[in-house]
Amino acid sequence: MNREARIQHPARVDFDAPYRLSIDGKLVETTDSFEVYNPATGEVVAHAPSADREQLDAAVAAAKAAQPAWAALPQERRAKYIGDYADALDAHKDEIITLLTTEQGKPRHSMATTEVDYAIYWVREVAKRSLDEEVIEETDDHVVKVAHTPLGVVGAITPWNFPILLGLWKIAPCLVTGNTMVMKPSPYTPLGTLRFGEIAQQVLPPGVLNIVSGGNEQGRWLTEHPDIAKISFTGSTATGRKVMASSAGNLKRLTLELGGNDPAVLLPDTDYKPLIPTLFDAAYGNSGQWCIAIKRLYVHESQHADFVRDFVEYAATKRAGNGMDPDTDLGPIQNSMQFEKLKSLFADVRQQGYKVPLGGTIDESQTGNFVPVTVVDDPPDDSRIVREEPFGPILPILAYREVDEVVERANDTDFGLAASVWGPDRDAAIDVANRLEAGTVWVNEIHIHGIDIPFGGHKQSGMGVENGREGLAEFTNTKTLMFHK
Ligand code: NAD
């Protein structure tokens, strides 16, 4: 069947079949494999292939061989391929959503569906974007033009909290700007990525998108690889540092989307009651396993006690459970490493004797990595729960007295991913937003993203941005061309 026919009638991908790597347009088996668990049940869902060094090198070689022809295609042809990819993903949407809930844990009927829908929309829309050449200076005898040329092969490394969205966020801008890619998903959630890689092989030319799964080692191999021009990484700040160090050999370009400890500041006299559901979702959505989750909530001392009471009353109605159950509000913690981290944080909260008006005790006799919705009332600023990124359904609600003081406390962190300010006087809130050290600050709204809106962290929350024109530009070299007329 030729390519056009394949796109019109994409072969059904068998979601029950064994998982394989995608290298140079082919599905490739491996000698080694690793187990992938359902975090709600502890059961093994599948065995994922573990790429060996030769296979990873073959994936990079395939991406390198495919890149010149891919970059040489007219922009509209690349856009068409990527649009076709969005259609092919759409045809498999239901299976991808179920797989996401099964390996990641997030509720199928809410967060998993939103993630997959949004990811497909993103691919479709980014396909339409391009960076056109600009004439930045022109005189009677001289012209200066700035163009954007592809970098070559991009290595992409993704985390386990939003594996479908964050993966496709990297693929679409990378390919549309004429690069090819080798992607390595988190070993905790490789399955959805392997399947969307498999789907890509039906519509994209061989070698344009290659997927290699494995452990952390495979990530390191990518960052060291001399034929990779850029690493697009999303994960923790600790791993981001390692990625930066090991990318130095050939001076790889880097986009690092790292951790956060996002503050939300409720200014005095905020009519907070109608905001509680939004604030709850922004802190506890995806069971708190979200880089831009609200991780510290500051409420003026005049409202703090009432706010805690009302927030707890609302939060107590939320139910954690298996994401396949439509009554579940919050899924489990995705993996045992993160579950252990949370157990240690919960033990610290207990040992220090902080006030815990909701939750606080992890029932370890339960099947699955479940952690109760927990609120910590006004712990000290130097407590672990305030200083660290918990990545779980636990939130400190802190009291403050002065606006200057809360700005200082909100900024007293090495992180700077995002923040939000809420208040009755929009200009006063914008003034506070301007003083917060974060890549994105929302005022009286939260978690809005867009194809044309750059997103990235300040301080140790990252380097560079994804999305928007700036995000596209990070997949390119800036090339200045000058000529005498
Ligand atoms: P992680 O850093 O442990 O792992 C991320 C990826 O890096 C995985 O694929 C892992 O296998 C790989 N990896 C591990 N060691 C490596 C090494 N030495 N070299 C190369 N790759 C290596 O992060 P995680 O636990 O999967 O994800 C959670 C973290 O991600 C949180 O800190 C969260 O805030 C952050 N995050 C940030 C954003 C953002 O956009 N800023 C989005 C989502 C998650």
Coordinates of C-alpha atoms and ligand atoms in Angstrom, one line a residue:
M1 CA 0.0 0.0 0.0
N2 CA 1.5 3.4 -0.9
R3 CA 1.8 6.2 1.6
E4 CA -1.4 8.1 0.6
A5 CA -3.4 4.9 0.9
R6 CA -1.9 4.1 4.3
I7 CA -2.9 7.5 5.6
Q8 CA -6.5 7.1 4.4
H9 CA -6.7 3.6 5.8
P10 CA -4.2 3.5 8.7
A11 CA -3.7 -0.1 9.8
R12 CA -5.3 -0.6 13.2
V13 CA -2.6 -0.7 15.8
D14 CA -3.1 -3.7 18.0
F15 CA -3.1 -2.3 21.5
D16 CA -2.8 -5.9 23.0
A17 CA 0.3 -6.8 20.9
P18 CA 3.8 -6.7 22.4
Y19 CA 5.5 -3.4 22.6
R20 CA 8.4 -2.6 20.4
L21 CA 10.8 0.2 19.6
S22 CA 10.3 2.4 16.6
I23 CA 13.5 2.7 14.6
D24 CA 13.8 3.9 11.0
G25 CA 10.1 3.2 10.3
K26 CA 10.3 -0.4 11.7
L27 CA 9.0 -1.9 14.9
V28 CA 12.0 -3.5 16.6
E29 CA 12.2 -6.1 19.3
T30 CA 14.8 -6.1 22.1
T31 CA 16.5 -8.8 24.1
D32 CA 15.8 -7.1 27.4
S33 CA 12.6 -5.8 28.7
F34 CA 11.2 -4.3 31.9
E35 CA 7.9 -4.4 33.7
V36 CA 5.4 -1.6 33.7
Y37 CA 2.9 -1.5 36.5
N38 CA -0.6 -0.2 37.0
P39 CA -0.2 2.1 40.1
A40 CA -3.9 1.6 41.1
T41 CA -3.5 -2.2 41.4
G42 CA 0.2 -3.0 41.6
E43 CA -0.3 -5.4 38.7
V44 CA 2.1 -5.7 35.8
V45 CA 0.4 -4.2 32.8
A46 CA 3.0 -5.1 30.2
H47 CA 6.7 -5.6 29.4
A48 CA 8.3 -2.7 27.7
P49 CA 11.4 -3.1 25.4
S50 CA 14.7 -2.0 26.8
A51 CA 16.9 -0.6 23.9
D52 CA 20.5 -1.6 24.0
R53 CA 23.3 0.7 23.0
E54 CA 23.4 -0.5 19.4
Q55 CA 19.7 0.0 19.0
L56 CA 19.9 3.5 20.4
D57 CA 22.8 4.3 18.0
A58 CA 20.7 2.9 15.1
A59 CA 17.8 5.2 16.1
V60 CA 20.1 8.2 16.1
A61 CA 21.7 7.1 12.8
A62 CA 18.2 6.7 11.2
A63 CA 17.2 10.2 12.5
K64 CA 20.4 11.6 11.1
A65 CA 19.9 9.9 7.7
A66 CA 16.3 11.1 7.4
Q67 CA 16.9 14.7 8.5
P68 CA 18.2 16.3 5.3
A69 CA 15.3 15.1 3.1
W70 CA 12.8 16.0 5.8
A71 CA 14.2 19.5 6.2
A72 CA 14.3 19.9 2.4
L73 CA 10.5 19.3 2.1
P74 CA 8.4 22.4 1.6
Q75 CA 7.0 23.6 4.8
E76 CA 3.4 22.7 3.7
R77 CA 4.5 19.1 3.1
R78 CA 5.9 18.8 6.6
A79 CA 2.7 20.4 7.9
K80 CA 0.6 17.9 6.0
Y81 CA 2.6 14.9 7.4
I82 CA 2.2 16.3 10.9
G83 CA -1.5 17.0 10.4
D84 CA -1.9 13.4 9.1
Y85 CA -0.2 12.2 12.3
A86 CA -2.8 14.1 14.4
D87 CA -5.6 12.4 12.4
A88 CA -4.0 9.0 12.9
L89 CA -3.6 9.6 16.7
D90 CA -7.3 10.7 16.7
A91 CA -8.3 7.4 15.2
H92 CA -6.7 5.6 18.2
K93 CA -7.7 8.1 20.8
D94 CA -9.8 5.8 23.0
E95 CA -7.1 3.2 23.2
I96 CA -4.5 5.8 24.1
I97 CA -6.7 7.2 26.9
T98 CA -7.2 3.8 28.4
L99 CA -3.5 3.0 28.2
L100 CA -2.7 6.3 29.9
T101 CA -5.0 5.6 32.8
T102 CA -3.7 2.1 33.1
E103 CA 0.0 2.9 33.2
Q104 CA -0.2 6.4 34.7
G105 CA -3.2 6.2 37.0
K106 CA -5.1 9.4 36.2
P107 CA -8.8 9.2 35.9
R108 CA -10.0 8.1 32.4
H109 CA -13.1 10.2 32.3
S110 CA -11.4 13.4 33.3
M111 CA -7.7 14.1 33.3
A112 CA -6.6 11.2 30.9
T113 CA -9.2 12.2 28.3
T114 CA -8.2 15.9 28.6
E115 CA -4.5 15.1 28.3
V116 CA -5.0 13.0 25.1
D117 CA -7.5 15.4 23.5
Y118 CA -5.3 18.4 24.2
A119 CA -2.2 16.6 22.9
I120 CA -3.8 15.8 19.6
Y121 CA -5.1 19.3 19.3
W122 CA -1.6 20.5 19.9
V123 CA -0.1 18.4 17.2
R124 CA -2.7 19.6 14.7
E125 CA -2.3 23.3 15.5
V126 CA 1.5 23.3 15.8
A127 CA 1.6 21.7 12.3
K128 CA 0.3 25.0 11.0
R129 CA 3.1 27.1 12.6
S130 CA 6.3 28.1 11.0
L131 CA 9.2 30.6 11.4
D132 CA 9.3 32.7 8.3
E133 CA 12.5 34.5 7.2
E134 CA 12.5 38.1 8.3
V135 CA 14.1 41.1 6.6
I136 CA 15.4 43.1 9.5
E137 CA 17.2 45.8 7.6
E138 CA 17.1 47.1 4.1
T139 CA 18.8 50.1 2.6
D140 CA 19.5 51.1 -1.0
D141 CA 22.4 48.8 -1.3
H142 CA 22.2 46.3 1.6
V143 CA 19.8 43.7 3.0
V144 CA 19.9 41.8 6.3
K145 CA 17.8 38.7 6.7
V146 CA 17.3 36.4 9.6
A147 CA 16.3 32.8 8.9
H148 CA 15.8 29.8 11.2
T149 CA 17.5 26.5 10.1
P150 CA 16.9 23.1 11.7
L151 CA 19.4 21.8 14.2
G152 CA 19.5 18.2 13.0
V153 CA 18.6 15.4 15.4
V154 CA 16.9 16.2 18.6
G155 CA 16.9 13.9 21.6
A156 CA 13.8 14.1 23.7
I157 CA 13.4 12.8 27.3
T158 CA 10.1 12.8 29.0
P159 CA 8.7 12.3 32.6
W160 CA 5.9 10.1 33.8
N161 CA 3.3 12.7 35.0
F162 CA 1.9 13.8 31.6
P163 CA 3.6 11.3 29.2
I164 CA 1.4 11.8 26.2
L165 CA 1.0 15.6 26.3
L166 CA 4.6 16.3 27.1
G167 CA 5.9 13.9 24.5
L168 CA 3.7 15.3 21.7
W169 CA 4.5 18.9 22.8
K170 CA 8.1 18.1 21.8
I171 CA 7.5 16.1 18.7
A172 CA 5.3 18.6 16.8
P173 CA 7.5 21.7 17.0
C174 CA 10.7 19.6 16.5
L175 CA 9.4 18.1 13.3
V176 CA 7.7 21.1 11.9
T177 CA 10.9 23.1 12.0
G178 CA 12.7 20.4 10.0
N179 CA 14.4 18.3 12.6
T180 CA 14.1 14.6 13.3
M181 CA 13.9 13.0 16.7
V182 CA 14.8 10.2 19.0
M183 CA 12.5 10.1 22.0
K184 CA 12.9 8.3 25.3
P185 CA 9.9 8.1 27.6
S186 CA 10.1 7.6 31.4
P187 CA 10.6 3.9 32.3
Y188 CA 7.5 4.3 34.5
T189 CA 5.2 5.2 31.6
P190 CA 6.7 4.1 28.3
L191 CA 3.6 2.3 26.8
G192 CA 1.6 5.3 25.5
T193 CA 4.7 6.7 23.9
L194 CA 5.6 3.4 22.3
R195 CA 2.1 3.2 20.8
F196 CA 2.1 6.7 19.5
G197 CA 5.5 6.0 18.0
E198 CA 4.0 2.9 16.3
I199 CA 1.2 5.1 14.9
A200 CA 3.7 7.6 13.6
Q201 CA 5.5 4.9 11.6
Q202 CA 2.3 4.6 9.5
V203 CA 2.3 8.2 8.4
L204 CA 5.7 9.8 8.7
P205 CA 8.7 8.9 6.5
P206 CA 11.1 6.3 8.1
G207 CA 13.6 7.8 10.6
V208 CA 11.8 11.0 11.2
L209 CA 10.5 9.9 14.6
N210 CA 12.2 7.1 16.5
I211 CA 11.2 5.9 20.0
V212 CA 13.6 4.0 22.3
S213 CA 12.4 3.0 25.7
G214 CA 14.6 1.8 28.6
G215 CA 15.8 3.1 32.0
N216 CA 17.7 6.3 32.9
E217 CA 20.8 4.9 31.2
Q218 CA 19.2 5.3 27.8
G219 CA 18.6 8.9 28.6
R220 CA 22.2 9.4 29.5
W221 CA 23.2 7.7 26.2
L222 CA 21.1 10.3 24.3
T223 CA 22.6 13.2 26.2
E224 CA 26.1 12.0 25.5
H225 CA 25.5 11.2 21.8
P226 CA 27.7 13.1 19.4
D227 CA 25.1 13.0 16.6
I228 CA 22.4 14.7 18.6
A229 CA 22.3 18.5 18.3
K230 CA 19.8 19.3 21.0
I231 CA 18.2 17.7 24.1
S232 CA 14.6 18.7 24.9
F233 CA 14.2 17.5 28.5
T234 CA 11.3 17.5 30.9
G235 CA 11.8 16.1 34.4
S236 CA 13.3 17.0 37.7
T237 CA 15.8 19.7 38.5
A238 CA 18.3 17.1 39.8
T239 CA 18.2 15.2 36.5
G240 CA 18.2 18.4 34.5
R241 CA 21.6 19.2 36.1
K242 CA 22.9 15.8 34.9
V243 CA 21.5 16.3 31.4
M244 CA 23.3 19.7 31.2
A245 CA 26.6 18.3 32.3
S246 CA 26.6 15.3 30.0
S247 CA 25.4 17.4 27.0
A248 CA 28.6 19.5 27.1
G249 CA 30.7 17.2 24.9
N250 CA 29.3 18.6 21.6
L251 CA 27.7 21.8 23.1
K252 CA 24.2 20.5 22.6
R253 CA 21.4 23.0 22.6
L254 CA 19.2 22.5 25.7
T255 CA 15.6 23.1 26.6
L256 CA 15.1 22.0 30.2
E257 CA 11.6 22.0 31.7
L258 CA 12.2 21.2 35.4
G259 CA 10.6 21.2 38.8
G260 CA 8.5 23.9 40.5
N261 CA 7.3 25.0 43.9
D262 CA 4.6 27.3 42.7
P263 CA 3.1 29.8 45.1
A264 CA -0.5 31.1 44.9
V265 CA -1.1 34.3 46.7
L266 CA -4.6 35.3 47.8
L267 CA -4.5 39.1 48.4
P268 CA -6.5 40.6 51.3
D269 CA -10.3 40.7 50.8
T270 CA -10.4 38.1 48.1
D271 CA -13.9 36.7 47.7
Y272 CA -12.4 33.2 48.0
K273 CA -15.4 30.9 48.3
P274 CA -16.1 30.7 44.6
L275 CA -12.4 30.1 43.9
I276 CA -12.1 27.0 46.1
P277 CA -12.9 24.4 43.4
T278 CA -10.4 26.0 41.0
L279 CA -7.7 26.3 43.7
F280 CA -8.3 22.7 44.7
D281 CA -8.0 21.4 41.1
A282 CA -4.9 23.6 40.6
A283 CA -3.2 22.1 43.6
Y284 CA -4.5 18.5 43.6
G285 CA -5.2 17.8 39.9
N286 CA -3.3 14.7 38.7
S287 CA -2.9 14.0 42.5
G288 CA -0.5 16.9 42.7
Q289 CA 1.9 15.3 40.3
W290 CA 2.1 18.3 38.2
C291 CA 5.1 20.7 37.7
I292 CA 2.8 23.7 37.8
A293 CA 0.5 22.5 40.6
I294 CA 0.0 25.1 43.3
K295 CA 2.4 23.9 45.9
R296 CA 2.2 26.7 48.5
L297 CA -1.0 28.7 49.1
Y298 CA -0.6 32.0 50.9
V299 CA -3.8 33.5 52.5
H300 CA -3.9 36.8 54.4
E301 CA -4.1 36.3 58.1
S302 CA -7.5 38.1 58.3
Q303 CA -9.0 35.3 56.2
H304 CA -6.6 32.4 56.8
A305 CA -8.6 30.4 59.5
D306 CA -11.9 30.8 57.6
F307 CA -10.2 29.8 54.3
V308 CA -8.7 26.7 55.8
R309 CA -12.0 25.6 57.2
D310 CA -13.9 26.1 53.9
F311 CA -11.2 24.6 51.8
V312 CA -11.0 21.5 54.0
E313 CA -14.8 21.1 53.8
Y314 CA -14.6 21.1 50.0
A315 CA -11.5 19.0 49.7
A316 CA -12.9 16.3 52.1
T317 CA -15.5 15.5 49.4
K318 CA -12.9 14.3 46.9
R319 CA -12.3 10.6 46.4
A320 CA -9.1 8.9 45.4
G321 CA -9.4 5.6 43.5
N322 CA -8.8 3.5 40.4
G323 CA -8.8 5.9 37.4
M324 CA -11.0 3.5 35.5
D325 CA -13.8 4.1 38.0
P326 CA -15.9 7.1 36.8
D327 CA -16.5 8.1 40.5
T328 CA -12.8 8.6 41.0
D329 CA -11.6 12.2 41.4
L330 CA -8.0 11.6 42.0
G331 CA -5.8 8.6 40.9
P332 CA -2.9 7.0 42.7
I333 CA 0.7 8.1 42.9
Q334 CA 2.2 6.9 39.7
N335 CA 5.3 5.0 41.0
S336 CA 6.8 3.5 44.1
M337 CA 9.8 5.9 44.1
Q338 CA 7.4 8.9 44.3
F339 CA 5.2 7.0 46.8
E340 CA 8.2 6.4 49.1
K341 CA 9.1 10.2 48.8
L342 CA 5.6 11.1 49.9
K343 CA 5.7 8.6 52.8
S344 CA 8.9 10.3 54.0
L345 CA 7.3 13.8 53.7
F346 CA 4.1 12.7 55.5
A347 CA 6.3 11.2 58.3
D348 CA 8.1 14.5 58.6
V349 CA 4.8 16.5 58.9
R350 CA 3.7 14.1 61.6
Q351 CA 7.0 14.1 63.5
Q352 CA 7.2 17.9 63.5
G353 CA 3.7 18.1 64.9
Y354 CA 2.3 20.5 62.2
K355 CA -1.5 21.0 62.1
V356 CA -3.2 18.7 59.6
P357 CA -6.9 19.5 59.3
L358 CA -7.4 16.9 56.5
G359 CA -5.7 13.6 55.6
G360 CA -2.2 13.1 56.8
T361 CA -2.0 9.3 57.1
I362 CA -1.1 7.0 54.3
D363 CA -2.9 3.6 54.6
E364 CA -0.2 1.2 53.5
S365 CA -2.4 -1.8 53.9
Q366 CA -4.4 -0.6 50.8
T367 CA -3.6 -2.0 47.3
G368 CA -2.2 0.6 45.0
N369 CA -0.1 3.8 45.7
F370 CA -2.9 5.8 47.3
V371 CA -2.3 8.9 49.3
P372 CA -5.1 10.9 50.9
V373 CA -5.9 14.5 50.1
T374 CA -4.0 16.3 52.8
V375 CA -3.9 19.9 54.0
V376 CA -1.1 21.2 56.3
D377 CA -2.1 24.4 58.2
D378 CA 0.5 27.1 58.4
P379 CA 3.7 25.0 58.7
P380 CA 7.0 27.1 59.1
D381 CA 8.7 28.5 56.0
D382 CA 11.7 26.3 56.6
S383 CA 9.7 23.0 56.8
R384 CA 10.2 20.3 54.2
I385 CA 6.6 20.6 53.0
V386 CA 7.2 24.3 52.1
R387 CA 10.7 24.0 50.8
E388 CA 10.4 20.8 48.7
E389 CA 8.3 19.9 45.6
P390 CA 6.0 17.2 47.1
F391 CA 4.5 16.0 43.8
G392 CA 1.5 14.6 45.7
P393 CA -1.9 15.5 47.0
I394 CA -0.6 17.6 50.0
L395 CA -0.7 21.3 50.3
P396 CA 0.5 23.8 52.9
I397 CA -1.8 26.8 53.4
L398 CA 0.3 29.6 54.9
A399 CA -0.8 32.8 56.6
Y400 CA 0.9 36.2 55.9
R401 CA 0.5 39.7 57.2
E402 CA 2.0 42.1 54.6
V403 CA 2.0 42.0 50.8
D404 CA 5.7 42.8 50.7
E405 CA 6.4 40.0 53.1
V406 CA 4.4 37.5 51.0
V407 CA 6.2 38.5 47.9
E408 CA 9.5 37.9 49.6
R409 CA 8.4 34.5 51.0
A410 CA 6.9 33.4 47.7
N411 CA 10.2 34.2 45.9
D412 CA 12.4 32.5 48.6
T413 CA 13.0 29.4 46.6
D414 CA 15.4 28.1 44.0
F415 CA 12.4 27.2 41.8
G416 CA 10.7 29.7 39.5
L417 CA 8.3 27.8 37.2
A418 CA 4.9 29.5 37.7
A419 CA 2.8 31.4 40.2
S420 CA -0.7 32.9 40.6
V421 CA -2.1 35.9 42.3
W422 CA -5.7 36.3 43.2
G423 CA -7.5 39.5 44.4
P424 CA -10.3 41.9 44.1
D425 CA -8.2 44.7 42.7
R426 CA -6.8 43.5 39.3
D427 CA -4.1 46.2 39.1
A428 CA -2.9 45.5 42.6
A429 CA -2.7 41.8 41.7
I430 CA -0.8 42.5 38.5
D431 CA 1.6 44.6 40.5
V432 CA 2.3 41.6 42.8
A433 CA 2.5 39.3 39.7
N434 CA 5.2 41.6 38.3
R435 CA 7.2 41.1 41.4
L436 CA 7.1 37.3 41.5
E437 CA 10.1 35.4 40.1
A438 CA 8.5 32.8 37.8
G439 CA 8.3 32.0 34.1
T440 CA 4.5 32.3 34.0
V441 CA 2.3 34.2 36.4
W442 CA -1.5 34.0 36.2
V443 CA -3.8 36.7 37.7
N444 CA -7.3 35.6 38.8
E445 CA -7.0 32.5 36.5
I446 CA -4.7 29.6 36.4
H447 CA -3.2 26.9 34.1
I448 CA -4.0 28.5 30.8
H449 CA -1.7 27.3 28.1
G450 CA -1.7 28.0 24.4
I451 CA 0.1 27.1 21.2
D452 CA 1.4 30.6 20.9
I453 CA 2.1 31.2 24.6
P454 CA 5.7 30.5 25.6
F455 CA 6.2 28.4 28.7
G456 CA 9.4 27.9 30.7
G457 CA 11.0 28.2 34.1
H458 CA 13.1 30.9 35.8
K459 CA 15.9 30.0 38.2
Q460 CA 16.4 26.3 38.7
S461 CA 13.0 25.5 37.1
G462 CA 14.6 25.3 33.7
M463 CA 16.2 26.9 30.7
G464 CA 14.5 28.0 27.6
V465 CA 10.9 27.7 26.7
E466 CA 8.4 25.4 25.0
N467 CA 5.5 26.6 22.8
G468 CA 5.0 29.9 21.1
R469 CA 7.3 31.4 18.5
E470 CA 10.1 31.3 21.1
G471 CA 9.5 27.6 21.6
L472 CA 9.7 26.9 17.9
A473 CA 12.9 29.0 17.6
E474 CA 14.6 26.8 20.2
F475 CA 14.5 23.9 17.7
T476 CA 16.5 26.0 15.2
N477 CA 19.7 27.9 14.6
T478 CA 19.4 31.6 13.9
K479 CA 21.0 32.3 10.6
T480 CA 21.8 35.8 9.5
L481 CA 22.2 36.5 5.8
M482 CA 23.5 39.8 4.5
F483 CA 24.0 40.8 1.0
H484 CA 25.0 43.8 -1.1
K485 CA 22.2 44.7 -3.5
Ligands
NAD1 P1 13.1 12.5 36.3 O1 14.1 13.7 36.3 O2 13.4 11.5 37.4 O3 13.0 11.7 35.0 C1 12.7 12.4 33.8 C2 13.3 11.6 32.6 O4 14.7 11.7 32.7 C3 12.9 10.1 32.6 O5 12.7 9.7 31.2 C4 14.2 9.5 33.1 O6 14.4 8.1 32.6 C5 15.2 10.4 32.5 N1 16.6 10.3 33.2 C6 16.8 10.0 34.4 N2 18.2 10.1 34.7 C7 18.7 10.6 33.5 C8 20.0 10.9 33.1 N3 21.1 10.9 34.0 N4 20.2 11.4 31.9 C9 19.2 11.5 31.0 N5 17.9 11.2 31.3 C10 17.7 10.7 32.6 O7 11.7 13.2 36.5 P2 10.3 12.5 36.7 O8 10.3 12.0 38.1 O9 10.0 11.5 35.6 O10 9.3 13.7 36.6 C11 8.9 14.5 37.6 C12 9.6 15.9 37.6 O11 9.4 16.5 36.3 C13 9.1 16.9 38.6 O12 10.2 17.5 39.2 C14 8.3 17.8 37.8 O13 8.2 19.1 38.3 C15 9.1 17.8 36.5 N6 8.2 18.3 35.4 C16 8.4 19.5 34.9 C17 7.6 20.0 33.9 C18 7.9 21.3 33.2 O14 7.3 21.6 32.2 N7 8.6 22.2 33.8 C19 6.6 19.2 33.4 C20 6.3 18.0 34.0 C21 7.2 17.5 35.0

